[in-house]
mmCIF file with all atom_site columns, C-alpha atoms in Angstrom:
data_model
loop_
_atom_site.group_PDB
_atom_site.id
_atom_site.type_symbol
_atom_site.label_atom_id
_atom_site.label_alt_id
_atom_site.label_comp_id
_atom_site.label_asym_id
_atom_site.label_entity_id
_atom_site.label_seq_id
_atom_site.pdbx_PDB_ins_code
_atom_site.Cartn_x
_atom_site.Cartn_y
_atom_site.Cartn_z
_atom_site.occupancy
_atom_site.B_iso_or_equiv
_atom_site.pdbx_formal_charge
_atom_site.auth_seq_id
_atom_site.auth_comp_id
_atom_site.auth_asym_id
_atom_site.auth_atom_id
_atom_site.pdbx_PDB_model_num
ATOM 1   C CA . MET A 1 1   ? 80.162 118.798 7.952  1.00 47.00 ? 967  MET A CA 1
ATOM 2   C CA . PRO A 1 2   ? 79.804 121.311 5.067  1.00 51.00 ? 968  PRO A CA 1
ATOM 3   C CA . GLU A 1 3   ? 76.237 121.786 3.908  1.00 49.00 ? 969  GLU A CA 1
ATOM 4   C CA . THR A 1 4   ? 75.060 121.231 0.324  1.00 58.00 ? 970  THR A CA 1
ATOM 5   C CA . ASP A 1 5   ? 71.720 121.932 -1.349 1.00 69.00 ? 971  ASP A CA 1
ATOM 6   C CA . THR A 1 6   ? 71.212 118.195 -1.882 1.00 74.00 ? 972  THR A CA 1
ATOM 7   C CA . GLN A 1 7   ? 71.071 117.493 1.850  1.00 87.00 ? 973  GLN A CA 1
ATOM 8   C CA . PRO A 1 8   ? 67.637 117.361 3.497  1.00 92.00 ? 974  PRO A CA 1
ATOM 9   C CA . LEU A 1 9   ? 66.669 120.460 5.471  1.00 96.00 ? 975  LEU A CA 1
ATOM 10  C CA . VAL A 1 10  ? 65.682 120.829 9.129  1.00 97.00 ? 976  VAL A CA 1
ATOM 11  C CA . VAL A 1 11  ? 64.088 124.189 9.926  1.00 98.00 ? 977  VAL A CA 1
ATOM 12  C CA . GLY A 1 12  ? 64.208 125.637 13.433 1.00 98.00 ? 978  GLY A CA 1
ATOM 13  C CA . ILE A 1 13  ? 61.545 128.080 14.588 1.00 98.00 ? 979  ILE A CA 1
ATOM 14  C CA . GLY A 1 14  ? 61.906 129.770 17.949 1.00 96.00 ? 980  GLY A CA 1
ATOM 15  C CA . GLY A 1 15  ? 63.145 132.534 20.141 1.00 89.00 ? 981  GLY A CA 1
ATOM 16  C CA . THR A 1 16  ? 62.045 135.851 21.515 1.00 87.00 ? 982  THR A CA 1
ATOM 17  C CA . ILE A 1 17  ? 62.205 139.475 20.460 1.00 87.00 ? 983  ILE A CA 1
ATOM 18  C CA . GLY A 1 18  ? 64.985 141.517 22.008 1.00 78.00 ? 984  GLY A CA 1
ATOM 19  C CA . GLY A 1 19  ? 68.217 139.621 21.480 1.00 72.00 ? 985  GLY A CA 1
ATOM 20  C CA . VAL A 1 20  ? 69.487 136.074 21.532 1.00 73.00 ? 986  VAL A CA 1
ATOM 21  C CA . SER A 1 21  ? 67.529 134.157 24.158 1.00 87.00 ? 987  SER A CA 1
ATOM 22  C CA . SER A 1 22  ? 67.836 130.897 26.052 1.00 92.00 ? 988  SER A CA 1
ATOM 23  C CA . THR A 1 23  ? 65.221 129.531 23.674 1.00 94.00 ? 989  THR A CA 1
ATOM 24  C CA . GLU A 1 24  ? 67.344 130.331 20.614 1.00 94.00 ? 990  GLU A CA 1
ATOM 25  C CA . ARG A 1 25  ? 70.442 128.904 22.254 1.00 94.00 ? 991  ARG A CA 1
ATOM 26  C CA . ALA A 1 26  ? 68.571 125.684 23.047 1.00 95.00 ? 992  ALA A CA 1
ATOM 27  C CA . LEU A 1 27  ? 67.239 125.524 19.487 1.00 97.00 ? 993  LEU A CA 1
ATOM 28  C CA . ARG A 1 28  ? 70.746 125.997 18.073 1.00 96.00 ? 994  ARG A CA 1
ATOM 29  C CA . ILE A 1 29  ? 72.047 123.003 20.064 1.00 96.00 ? 995  ILE A CA 1
ATOM 30  C CA . ALA A 1 30  ? 69.231 120.818 18.663 1.00 97.00 ? 996  ALA A CA 1
ATOM 31  C CA . LEU A 1 31  ? 69.819 122.054 15.102 1.00 98.00 ? 997  LEU A CA 1
ATOM 32  C CA . ASP A 1 32  ? 73.550 121.395 15.409 1.00 96.00 ? 998  ASP A CA 1
ATOM 33  C CA . ALA A 1 33  ? 72.740 117.793 16.362 1.00 97.00 ? 999  ALA A CA 1
ATOM 34  C CA . ALA A 1 34  ? 70.599 117.434 13.217 1.00 97.00 ? 1000 ALA A CA 1
ATOM 35  C CA . CYS A 1 35  ? 73.430 118.952 11.179 1.00 96.00 ? 1001 CYS A CA 1
ATOM 36  C CA . ALA A 1 36  ? 75.820 116.345 12.613 1.00 96.00 ? 1002 ALA A CA 1
ATOM 37  C CA . GLN A 1 37  ? 73.445 113.698 11.191 1.00 95.00 ? 1003 GLN A CA 1
ATOM 38  C CA . GLY A 1 38  ? 73.885 115.092 7.656  1.00 94.00 ? 1004 GLY A CA 1
ATOM 39  C CA . PHE A 1 39  ? 71.098 117.679 7.465  1.00 96.00 ? 1005 PHE A CA 1
ATOM 40  C CA . ARG A 1 40  ? 71.199 121.308 6.379  1.00 95.00 ? 1006 ARG A CA 1
ATOM 41  C CA . THR A 1 41  ? 69.618 123.645 8.901  1.00 97.00 ? 1007 THR A CA 1
ATOM 42  C CA . ARG A 1 42  ? 67.930 127.037 8.792  1.00 98.00 ? 1008 ARG A CA 1
ATOM 43  C CA . MET A 1 43  ? 66.886 128.839 11.959 1.00 97.00 ? 1009 MET A CA 1
ATOM 44  C CA . PHE A 1 44  ? 64.165 131.468 12.170 1.00 98.00 ? 1010 PHE A CA 1
ATOM 45  C CA . GLY A 1 45  ? 64.960 133.111 15.497 1.00 96.00 ? 1011 GLY A CA 1
ATOM 46  C CA . GLY A 1 46  ? 63.310 135.971 17.333 1.00 94.00 ? 1012 GLY A CA 1
ATOM 47  C CA . ALA A 1 47  ? 64.685 138.661 15.018 1.00 94.00 ? 1013 ALA A CA 1
ATOM 48  C CA . ASP A 1 48  ? 63.387 136.768 11.965 1.00 96.00 ? 1014 ASP A CA 1
ATOM 49  C CA . MET A 1 49  ? 59.949 136.249 13.483 1.00 96.00 ? 1015 MET A CA 1
ATOM 50  C CA . ALA A 1 50  ? 59.775 139.908 14.568 1.00 95.00 ? 1016 ALA A CA 1
ATOM 51  C CA . ARG A 1 51  ? 59.875 140.845 10.876 1.00 96.00 ? 1017 ARG A CA 1
ATOM 52  C CA . LEU A 1 52  ? 56.735 138.813 10.169 1.00 97.00 ? 1018 LEU A CA 1
ATOM 53  C CA . PRO A 1 53  ? 53.606 140.994 10.319 1.00 96.00 ? 1019 PRO A CA 1
ATOM 54  C CA . LEU A 1 54  ? 50.660 139.751 12.329 1.00 96.00 ? 1020 LEU A CA 1
ATOM 55  C CA . TYR A 1 55  ? 49.073 136.993 10.311 1.00 96.00 ? 1021 TYR A CA 1
ATOM 56  C CA . ASP A 1 56  ? 46.115 138.217 8.263  1.00 95.00 ? 1022 ASP A CA 1
ATOM 57  C CA . PRO A 1 57  ? 44.296 135.304 6.619  1.00 93.00 ? 1023 PRO A CA 1
ATOM 58  C CA . LYS A 1 58  ? 42.613 137.678 4.145  1.00 94.00 ? 1024 LYS A CA 1
ATOM 59  C CA . ALA A 1 59  ? 45.767 139.414 2.925  1.00 94.00 ? 1025 ALA A CA 1
ATOM 60  C CA . ALA A 1 60  ? 46.021 139.342 -0.878 1.00 92.00 ? 1026 ALA A CA 1
ATOM 61  C CA . THR A 1 61  ? 49.825 139.464 -0.833 1.00 95.00 ? 1027 THR A CA 1
ATOM 62  C CA . ARG A 1 62  ? 52.617 138.396 1.499  1.00 97.00 ? 1028 ARG A CA 1
ATOM 63  C CA . THR A 1 63  ? 55.786 140.237 2.444  1.00 97.00 ? 1029 THR A CA 1
ATOM 64  C CA . PRO A 1 64  ? 59.162 138.902 1.264  1.00 97.00 ? 1030 PRO A CA 1
ATOM 65  C CA . GLU A 1 65  ? 59.831 137.736 4.851  1.00 98.00 ? 1031 GLU A CA 1
ATOM 66  C CA . GLU A 1 66  ? 56.541 135.847 4.968  1.00 97.00 ? 1032 GLU A CA 1
ATOM 67  C CA . ARG A 1 67  ? 57.231 134.205 1.604  1.00 97.00 ? 1033 ARG A CA 1
ATOM 68  C CA . GLU A 1 68  ? 60.765 133.201 2.635  1.00 98.00 ? 1034 GLU A CA 1
ATOM 69  C CA . PHE A 1 69  ? 59.504 131.658 5.872  1.00 98.00 ? 1035 PHE A CA 1
ATOM 70  C CA . VAL A 1 70  ? 56.698 129.659 4.218  1.00 98.00 ? 1036 VAL A CA 1
ATOM 71  C CA . ASP A 1 71  ? 58.855 128.550 1.279  1.00 97.00 ? 1037 ASP A CA 1
ATOM 72  C CA . THR A 1 72  ? 61.626 127.408 3.620  1.00 97.00 ? 1038 THR A CA 1
ATOM 73  C CA . VAL A 1 73  ? 59.181 125.339 5.676  1.00 97.00 ? 1039 VAL A CA 1
ATOM 74  C CA . ARG A 1 74  ? 57.782 123.892 2.450  1.00 97.00 ? 1040 ARG A CA 1
ATOM 75  C CA . ALA A 1 75  ? 61.298 122.719 1.539  1.00 95.00 ? 1041 ALA A CA 1
ATOM 76  C CA . ALA A 1 76  ? 61.943 121.167 4.964  1.00 96.00 ? 1042 ALA A CA 1
ATOM 77  C CA . SER A 1 77  ? 62.141 117.481 5.770  1.00 96.00 ? 1043 SER A CA 1
ATOM 78  C CA . ALA A 1 78  ? 61.664 118.191 9.488  1.00 97.00 ? 1044 ALA A CA 1
ATOM 79  C CA . LEU A 1 79  ? 61.098 121.031 11.934 1.00 98.00 ? 1045 LEU A CA 1
ATOM 80  C CA . ILE A 1 80  ? 62.193 121.879 15.443 1.00 98.00 ? 1046 ILE A CA 1
ATOM 81  C CA . ILE A 1 81  ? 59.984 124.381 17.245 1.00 98.00 ? 1047 ILE A CA 1
ATOM 82  C CA . ALA A 1 82  ? 61.217 126.065 20.417 1.00 97.00 ? 1048 ALA A CA 1
ATOM 83  C CA . SER A 1 83  ? 59.130 128.438 22.488 1.00 97.00 ? 1049 SER A CA 1
ATOM 84  C CA . PRO A 1 84  ? 59.512 130.190 25.775 1.00 94.00 ? 1050 PRO A CA 1
ATOM 85  C CA . GLY A 1 85  ? 56.660 129.533 28.161 1.00 93.00 ? 1051 GLY A CA 1
ATOM 86  C CA . TYR A 1 86  ? 54.639 132.746 28.422 1.00 91.00 ? 1052 TYR A CA 1
ATOM 87  C CA . HIS A 1 87  ? 51.723 132.606 30.866 1.00 89.00 ? 1053 HIS A CA 1
ATOM 88  C CA . GLY A 1 88  ? 51.373 128.859 30.462 1.00 87.00 ? 1054 GLY A CA 1
ATOM 89  C CA . SER A 1 89  ? 51.600 128.657 26.688 1.00 93.00 ? 1055 SER A CA 1
ATOM 90  C CA . ILE A 1 90  ? 53.723 129.536 23.665 1.00 95.00 ? 1056 ILE A CA 1
ATOM 91  C CA . SER A 1 91  ? 54.915 133.039 22.833 1.00 95.00 ? 1057 SER A CA 1
ATOM 92  C CA . GLY A 1 92  ? 53.025 135.284 20.452 1.00 95.00 ? 1058 GLY A CA 1
ATOM 93  C CA . VAL A 1 93  ? 55.859 135.504 17.915 1.00 96.00 ? 1059 VAL A CA 1
ATOM 94  C CA . VAL A 1 94  ? 56.102 131.714 17.662 1.00 97.00 ? 1060 VAL A CA 1
ATOM 95  C CA . LYS A 1 95  ? 52.321 131.384 17.351 1.00 97.00 ? 1061 LYS A CA 1
ATOM 96  C CA . ASN A 1 96  ? 52.210 134.093 14.681 1.00 97.00 ? 1062 ASN A CA 1
ATOM 97  C CA . ALA A 1 97  ? 54.883 132.278 12.643 1.00 98.00 ? 1063 ALA A CA 1
ATOM 98  C CA . LEU A 1 98  ? 52.983 128.987 12.957 1.00 98.00 ? 1064 LEU A CA 1
ATOM 99  C CA . ASP A 1 99  ? 49.723 130.708 11.967 1.00 97.00 ? 1065 ASP A CA 1
ATOM 100 C CA . LEU A 1 100 ? 51.411 131.769 8.731  1.00 97.00 ? 1066 LEU A CA 1
ATOM 101 C CA . LEU A 1 101 ? 51.668 128.089 7.770  1.00 97.00 ? 1067 LEU A CA 1
ATOM 102 C CA . GLU A 1 102 ? 47.987 128.381 6.834  1.00 97.00 ? 1068 GLU A CA 1
ATOM 103 C CA . GLU A 1 103 ? 49.494 129.427 3.493  1.00 96.00 ? 1069 GLU A CA 1
ATOM 104 C CA . THR A 1 104 ? 50.280 125.729 2.920  1.00 97.00 ? 1070 THR A CA 1
ATOM 105 C CA . ALA A 1 105 ? 46.672 124.563 3.421  1.00 95.00 ? 1071 ALA A CA 1
ATOM 106 C CA . ARG A 1 106 ? 46.079 124.007 -0.295 1.00 94.00 ? 1072 ARG A CA 1
ATOM 107 C CA . ASP A 1 107 ? 49.541 122.798 -1.296 1.00 95.00 ? 1073 ASP A CA 1
ATOM 108 C CA . ASP A 1 108 ? 49.644 119.756 -3.564 1.00 94.00 ? 1074 ASP A CA 1
ATOM 109 C CA . ALA A 1 109 ? 52.956 118.320 -2.351 1.00 90.00 ? 1075 ALA A CA 1
ATOM 110 C CA . ARG A 1 110 ? 52.263 118.503 1.380  1.00 94.00 ? 1076 ARG A CA 1
ATOM 111 C CA . VAL A 1 111 ? 49.399 120.162 3.228  1.00 96.00 ? 1077 VAL A CA 1
ATOM 112 C CA . TYR A 1 112 ? 50.579 121.959 6.371  1.00 97.00 ? 1078 TYR A CA 1
ATOM 113 C CA . LEU A 1 113 ? 53.175 119.721 8.062  1.00 97.00 ? 1079 LEU A CA 1
ATOM 114 C CA . ALA A 1 114 ? 51.591 116.441 6.939  1.00 95.00 ? 1080 ALA A CA 1
ATOM 115 C CA . ASP A 1 115 ? 53.693 113.462 8.038  1.00 92.00 ? 1081 ASP A CA 1
ATOM 116 C CA . MET A 1 116 ? 56.645 115.685 8.990  1.00 96.00 ? 1082 MET A CA 1
ATOM 117 C CA . PRO A 1 117 ? 58.597 114.956 12.184 1.00 97.00 ? 1083 PRO A CA 1
ATOM 118 C CA . VAL A 1 118 ? 58.634 117.957 14.509 1.00 98.00 ? 1084 VAL A CA 1
ATOM 119 C CA . GLY A 1 119 ? 60.895 118.247 17.548 1.00 98.00 ? 1085 GLY A CA 1
ATOM 120 C CA . LEU A 1 120 ? 59.687 120.387 20.438 1.00 98.00 ? 1086 LEU A CA 1
ATOM 121 C CA . ILE A 1 121 ? 61.529 122.499 23.002 1.00 97.00 ? 1087 ILE A CA 1
ATOM 122 C CA . ALA A 1 122 ? 60.084 124.639 25.785 1.00 96.00 ? 1088 ALA A CA 1
ATOM 123 C CA . THR A 1 123 ? 62.048 126.995 28.008 1.00 95.00 ? 1089 THR A CA 1
ATOM 124 C CA . ALA A 1 124 ? 60.626 128.718 31.063 1.00 92.00 ? 1090 ALA A CA 1
ATOM 125 C CA . TYR A 1 125 ? 61.709 130.225 34.356 1.00 90.00 ? 1091 TYR A CA 1
ATOM 126 C CA . GLY A 1 126 ? 60.222 127.350 36.349 1.00 87.00 ? 1092 GLY A CA 1
ATOM 127 C CA . TRP A 1 127 ? 58.839 123.882 35.652 1.00 87.00 ? 1093 TRP A CA 1
ATOM 128 C CA . GLN A 1 128 ? 55.106 124.564 35.450 1.00 88.00 ? 1094 GLN A CA 1
ATOM 129 C CA . ALA A 1 129 ? 55.195 126.535 32.198 1.00 90.00 ? 1095 ALA A CA 1
ATOM 130 C CA . THR A 1 130 ? 57.481 124.038 30.452 1.00 93.00 ? 1096 THR A CA 1
ATOM 131 C CA . GLY A 1 131 ? 54.870 121.269 30.624 1.00 93.00 ? 1097 GLY A CA 1
ATOM 132 C CA . SER A 1 132 ? 51.952 123.371 29.443 1.00 95.00 ? 1098 SER A CA 1
ATOM 133 C CA . THR A 1 133 ? 54.066 124.904 26.665 1.00 96.00 ? 1099 THR A CA 1
ATOM 134 C CA . ILE A 1 134 ? 55.106 121.461 25.381 1.00 97.00 ? 1100 ILE A CA 1
ATOM 135 C CA . ALA A 1 135 ? 51.446 120.391 25.507 1.00 96.00 ? 1101 ALA A CA 1
ATOM 136 C CA . ALA A 1 136 ? 50.397 123.474 23.515 1.00 97.00 ? 1102 ALA A CA 1
ATOM 137 C CA . LEU A 1 137 ? 53.113 122.841 20.920 1.00 97.00 ? 1103 LEU A CA 1
ATOM 138 C CA . ARG A 1 138 ? 52.078 119.176 20.567 1.00 97.00 ? 1104 ARG A CA 1
ATOM 139 C CA . SER A 1 139 ? 48.465 120.222 20.050 1.00 97.00 ? 1105 SER A CA 1
ATOM 140 C CA . ILE A 1 140 ? 49.418 122.759 17.358 1.00 97.00 ? 1106 ILE A CA 1
ATOM 141 C CA . VAL A 1 141 ? 51.660 120.272 15.539 1.00 98.00 ? 1107 VAL A CA 1
ATOM 142 C CA . HIS A 1 142 ? 48.855 117.686 15.565 1.00 97.00 ? 1108 HIS A CA 1
ATOM 143 C CA . ALA A 1 143 ? 46.451 120.306 14.166 1.00 97.00 ? 1109 ALA A CA 1
ATOM 144 C CA . LEU A 1 144 ? 48.985 120.969 11.392 1.00 97.00 ? 1110 LEU A CA 1
ATOM 145 C CA . ARG A 1 145 ? 49.109 117.185 10.689 1.00 96.00 ? 1111 ARG A CA 1
ATOM 146 C CA . GLY A 1 146 ? 52.724 116.860 11.806 1.00 97.00 ? 1112 GLY A CA 1
ATOM 147 C CA . TRP A 1 147 ? 54.288 114.175 14.002 1.00 96.00 ? 1113 TRP A CA 1
ATOM 148 C CA . PRO A 1 148 ? 55.771 115.442 17.269 1.00 97.00 ? 1114 PRO A CA 1
ATOM 149 C CA . THR A 1 149 ? 58.840 113.361 18.061 1.00 96.00 ? 1115 THR A CA 1
ATOM 150 C CA . PRO A 1 150 ? 58.552 111.076 21.096 1.00 94.00 ? 1116 PRO A CA 1
ATOM 151 C CA . PHE A 1 151 ? 60.988 113.154 23.146 1.00 95.00 ? 1117 PHE A CA 1
ATOM 152 C CA . ALA A 1 152 ? 60.503 116.864 23.844 1.00 97.00 ? 1118 ALA A CA 1
ATOM 153 C CA . ALA A 1 153 ? 62.966 118.974 25.822 1.00 96.00 ? 1119 ALA A CA 1
ATOM 154 C CA . ALA A 1 154 ? 61.563 120.978 28.739 1.00 95.00 ? 1120 ALA A CA 1
ATOM 155 C CA . ILE A 1 155 ? 64.170 123.353 30.169 1.00 94.00 ? 1121 ILE A CA 1
ATOM 156 C CA . ASN A 1 156 ? 63.904 125.260 33.415 1.00 90.00 ? 1122 ASN A CA 1
ATOM 157 C CA . THR A 1 157 ? 66.036 128.359 32.797 1.00 89.00 ? 1123 THR A CA 1
ATOM 158 C CA . GLN A 1 158 ? 65.975 129.163 36.501 1.00 87.00 ? 1124 GLN A CA 1
ATOM 159 C CA . ILE A 1 159 ? 68.317 126.177 36.880 1.00 89.00 ? 1125 ILE A CA 1
ATOM 160 C CA . THR A 1 160 ? 70.025 125.800 33.471 1.00 86.00 ? 1126 THR A CA 1
ATOM 161 C CA . LYS A 1 161 ? 72.026 128.682 32.005 1.00 86.00 ? 1127 LYS A CA 1
ATOM 162 C CA . PHE A 1 162 ? 73.149 128.858 28.380 1.00 88.00 ? 1128 PHE A CA 1
ATOM 163 C CA . ASP A 1 163 ? 76.410 130.399 27.220 1.00 85.00 ? 1129 ASP A CA 1
ATOM 164 C CA . ASP A 1 164 ? 77.509 132.262 24.102 1.00 83.00 ? 1130 ASP A CA 1
ATOM 165 C CA . GLU A 1 165 ? 79.683 129.336 22.998 1.00 82.00 ? 1131 GLU A CA 1
ATOM 166 C CA . GLY A 1 166 ? 76.744 126.997 22.346 1.00 82.00 ? 1132 GLY A CA 1
ATOM 167 C CA . GLY A 1 167 ? 76.692 125.150 25.650 1.00 85.00 ? 1133 GLY A CA 1
ATOM 168 C CA . ALA A 1 168 ? 74.701 125.010 28.850 1.00 89.00 ? 1134 ALA A CA 1
ATOM 169 C CA . SER A 1 169 ? 75.471 124.652 32.538 1.00 86.00 ? 1135 SER A CA 1
ATOM 170 C CA . ASP A 1 170 ? 73.789 121.233 32.690 1.00 87.00 ? 1136 ASP A CA 1
ATOM 171 C CA . PRO A 1 171 ? 75.284 118.550 30.389 1.00 91.00 ? 1137 PRO A CA 1
ATOM 172 C CA . ALA A 1 172 ? 72.058 116.525 30.692 1.00 91.00 ? 1138 ALA A CA 1
ATOM 173 C CA . VAL A 1 173 ? 70.096 119.411 29.140 1.00 92.00 ? 1139 VAL A CA 1
ATOM 174 C CA . VAL A 1 174 ? 72.578 119.632 26.276 1.00 92.00 ? 1140 VAL A CA 1
ATOM 175 C CA . GLU A 1 175 ? 72.128 115.899 25.673 1.00 95.00 ? 1141 GLU A CA 1
ATOM 176 C CA . GLN A 1 176 ? 68.319 116.262 25.759 1.00 96.00 ? 1142 GLN A CA 1
ATOM 177 C CA . LEU A 1 177 ? 68.480 119.002 23.132 1.00 97.00 ? 1143 LEU A CA 1
ATOM 178 C CA . ARG A 1 178 ? 70.788 116.894 20.984 1.00 96.00 ? 1144 ARG A CA 1
ATOM 179 C CA . MET A 1 179 ? 68.291 114.036 21.281 1.00 97.00 ? 1145 MET A CA 1
ATOM 180 C CA . VAL A 1 180 ? 65.574 116.290 19.826 1.00 98.00 ? 1146 VAL A CA 1
ATOM 181 C CA . GLY A 1 181 ? 67.839 117.045 16.858 1.00 97.00 ? 1147 GLY A CA 1
ATOM 182 C CA . ARG A 1 182 ? 68.791 113.403 16.378 1.00 97.00 ? 1148 ARG A CA 1
ATOM 183 C CA . GLN A 1 183 ? 65.159 112.256 16.528 1.00 96.00 ? 1149 GLN A CA 1
ATOM 184 C CA . VAL A 1 184 ? 63.960 114.634 13.802 1.00 97.00 ? 1150 VAL A CA 1
ATOM 185 C CA . ALA A 1 185 ? 66.933 113.526 11.678 1.00 95.00 ? 1151 ALA A CA 1
ATOM 186 C CA . ARG A 1 186 ? 66.125 109.860 12.296 1.00 94.00 ? 1152 ARG A CA 1
ATOM 187 C CA . PHE A 1 187 ? 62.425 110.185 11.476 1.00 91.00 ? 1153 PHE A CA 1
ATOM 188 C CA . ALA A 1 188 ? 62.717 112.563 8.473  1.00 88.00 ? 1154 ALA A CA 1
ATOM 189 C CA . PRO A 1 189 ? 63.507 109.762 5.953  1.00 78.00 ? 1155 PRO A CA 1
ATOM 190 C CA . LEU A 1 190 ? 60.363 107.931 7.088  1.00 67.00 ? 1156 LEU A CA 1
ATOM 191 C CA . ALA A 1 191 ? 58.239 111.002 6.250  1.00 62.00 ? 1157 ALA A CA 1
ATOM 192 C CA . GLY A 1 192 ? 59.651 110.970 2.713  1.00 60.00 ? 1158 GLY A CA 1
ATOM 193 C CA . GLN A 1 193 ? 58.292 107.433 2.230  1.00 47.00 ? 1159 GLN A CA 1
ATOM 194 C CA . ALA A 1 194 ? 54.715 108.392 3.100  1.00 46.00 ? 1160 ALA A CA 1
#
């Protein structure tokens, strides 16, 4: 479906520095599912987040990359956040990007992620880190006043492999990621009524 500026926007945040990762591939599958429901999508992957300086709450100005990121999230109807599990929690680049949303603390239209549906994805080389990473993401989204969707995708990359064509070795994982995208699309209109 061709995108237009009148369609609601789902923003994806996730990935790692150093090339396209399993996390970004998983996020792309979820965003494609939201797109199939009639949403525009914009992904901030690892390369995008690597251009964000470490968040400084006392900075008097923001870089063009910081402004683009914050303004794009401000325009979003929903988010999908995907993080690799690093030492039992989210990655530093994802956390730094989320910290930058402090810029929305005094917004009139919507403070932080107030009432926004947020889909969550965790990837890790093993099961233990996926659970703690999802829990950390849920806690952050709650602190930002967002609504984590009921389903979150936890992907063990020791078992599931992603390919360059937008698929994965396990069809059930692909369906789980699509469910994340469909849920944020389904709940986004409800946030607009708040």
